[in-house]
CSV table of C-alpha atoms in Angstrom, one decimal:
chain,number,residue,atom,x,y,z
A,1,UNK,CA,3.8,-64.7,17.7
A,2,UNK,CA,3.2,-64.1,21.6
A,3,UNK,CA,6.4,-65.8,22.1
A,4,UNK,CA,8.2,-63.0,20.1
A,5,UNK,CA,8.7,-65.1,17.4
A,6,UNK,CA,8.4,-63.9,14.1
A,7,UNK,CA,7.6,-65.2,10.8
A,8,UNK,CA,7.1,-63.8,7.2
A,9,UNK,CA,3.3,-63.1,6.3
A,10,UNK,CA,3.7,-63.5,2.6
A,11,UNK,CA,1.8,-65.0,0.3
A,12,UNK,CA,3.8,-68.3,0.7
A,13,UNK,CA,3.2,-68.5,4.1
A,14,UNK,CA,0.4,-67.9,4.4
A,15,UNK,CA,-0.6,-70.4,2.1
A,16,UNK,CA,1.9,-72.9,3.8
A,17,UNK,CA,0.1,-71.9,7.3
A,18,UNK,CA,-3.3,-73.1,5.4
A,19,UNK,CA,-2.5,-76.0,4.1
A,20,UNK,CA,-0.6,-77.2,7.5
A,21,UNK,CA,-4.1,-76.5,9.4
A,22,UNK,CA,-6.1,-78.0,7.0
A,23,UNK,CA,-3.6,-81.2,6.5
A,24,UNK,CA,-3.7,-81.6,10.6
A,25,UNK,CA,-7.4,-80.8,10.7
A,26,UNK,CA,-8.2,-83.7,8.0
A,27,UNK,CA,-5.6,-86.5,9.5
A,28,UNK,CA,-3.2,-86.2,6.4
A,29,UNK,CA,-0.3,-85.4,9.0
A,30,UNK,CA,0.0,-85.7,12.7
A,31,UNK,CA,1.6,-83.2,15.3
A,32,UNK,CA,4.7,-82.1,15.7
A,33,UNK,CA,5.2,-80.3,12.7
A,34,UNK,CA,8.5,-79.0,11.9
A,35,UNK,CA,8.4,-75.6,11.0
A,36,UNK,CA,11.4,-73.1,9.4
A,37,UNK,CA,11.2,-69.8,11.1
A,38,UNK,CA,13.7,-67.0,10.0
A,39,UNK,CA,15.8,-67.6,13.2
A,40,UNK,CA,15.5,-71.5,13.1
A,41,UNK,CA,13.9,-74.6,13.0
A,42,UNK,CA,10.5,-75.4,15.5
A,43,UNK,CA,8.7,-78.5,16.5
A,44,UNK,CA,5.3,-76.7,16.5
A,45,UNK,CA,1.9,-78.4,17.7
A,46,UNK,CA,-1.3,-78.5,16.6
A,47,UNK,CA,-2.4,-75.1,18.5
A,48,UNK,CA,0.4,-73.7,17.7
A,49,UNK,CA,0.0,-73.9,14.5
A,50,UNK,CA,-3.4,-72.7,14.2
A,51,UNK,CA,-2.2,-69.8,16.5
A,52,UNK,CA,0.4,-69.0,13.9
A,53,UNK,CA,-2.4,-69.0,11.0
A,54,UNK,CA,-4.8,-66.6,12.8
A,55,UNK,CA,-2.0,-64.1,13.8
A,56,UNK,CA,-0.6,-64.0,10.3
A,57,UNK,CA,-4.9,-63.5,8.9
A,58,UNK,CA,-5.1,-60.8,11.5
A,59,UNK,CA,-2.4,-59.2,10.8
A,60,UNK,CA,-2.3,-59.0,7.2
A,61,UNK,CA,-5.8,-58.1,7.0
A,62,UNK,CA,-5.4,-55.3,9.6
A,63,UNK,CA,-2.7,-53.8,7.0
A,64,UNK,CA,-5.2,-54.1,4.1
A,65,UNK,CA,-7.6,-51.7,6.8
A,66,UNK,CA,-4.9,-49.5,7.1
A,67,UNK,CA,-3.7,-49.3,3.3
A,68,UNK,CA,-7.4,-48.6,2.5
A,69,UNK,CA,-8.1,-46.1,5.4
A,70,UNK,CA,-4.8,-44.2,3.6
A,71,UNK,CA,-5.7,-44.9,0.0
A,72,UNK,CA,-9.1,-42.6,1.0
A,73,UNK,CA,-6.8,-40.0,2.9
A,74,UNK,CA,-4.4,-39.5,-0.1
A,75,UNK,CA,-7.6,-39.2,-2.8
A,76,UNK,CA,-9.3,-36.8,-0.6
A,77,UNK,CA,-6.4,-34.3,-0.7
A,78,UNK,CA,-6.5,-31.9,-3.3
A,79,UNK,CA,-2.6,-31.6,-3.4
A,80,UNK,CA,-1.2,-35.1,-1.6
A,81,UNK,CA,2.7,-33.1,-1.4
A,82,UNK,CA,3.6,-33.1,1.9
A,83,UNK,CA,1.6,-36.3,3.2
A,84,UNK,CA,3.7,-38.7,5.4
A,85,UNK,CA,2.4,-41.8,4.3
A,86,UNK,CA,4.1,-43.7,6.8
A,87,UNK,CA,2.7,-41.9,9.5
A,88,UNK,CA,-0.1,-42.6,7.9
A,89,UNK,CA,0.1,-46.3,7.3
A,90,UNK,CA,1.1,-46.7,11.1
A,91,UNK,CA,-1.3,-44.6,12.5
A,92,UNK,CA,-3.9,-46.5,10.6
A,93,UNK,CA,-2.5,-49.9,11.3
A,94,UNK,CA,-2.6,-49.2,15.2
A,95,UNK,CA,-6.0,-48.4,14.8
A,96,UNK,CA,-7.2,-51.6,13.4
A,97,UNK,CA,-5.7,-53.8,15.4
């Protein structure tokens, strides 16, 4: 999060983070929603949210990019011994985003 706060980007999540913006977006709860982080509880608004959603989206879908760009990496080598898939990954991923 911008705040430095960080949260899990799971599939749980992620699907908690939907249904939250969809249950504020259609009335079915109101603003503040309280929110379990992995450091603590968090009154969180409306925005913040929605904010939350989107940053967990991007992210998750930027490391699908960079899984991908390294999936096409790995099958193009004729021998993939030696290959630092981490570096990999991470160079990848800081591409994407």
């Amino acid at each position: 999060m911008p705040d430095g706060t960080t949260l899990p980007t799971d599939q749980a999540t992620r699907v908690s983070l939907t249904g939250a913006v969809n249950s504020l977006a259609n009335g079915m709860m109101t603003a503040p929603v309280a929110w379990k982080f992995p450091g603590g509880w968090a009154d969180l608004t409306q925005a913040q949210i929605e904010a939350a959603a989107a940053a967990v989206v991007t992210h998750v879908q930027a490391c699908f990019s960079a899984e991908r760009a390294v999936q096409t990496q790995v099958e193009a080598l004729p021998d993939p011994t030696g290959f630092d898939l981490q570096t990999a990954f991470t160079t990848a991923l800081n591409a994407s985003q």
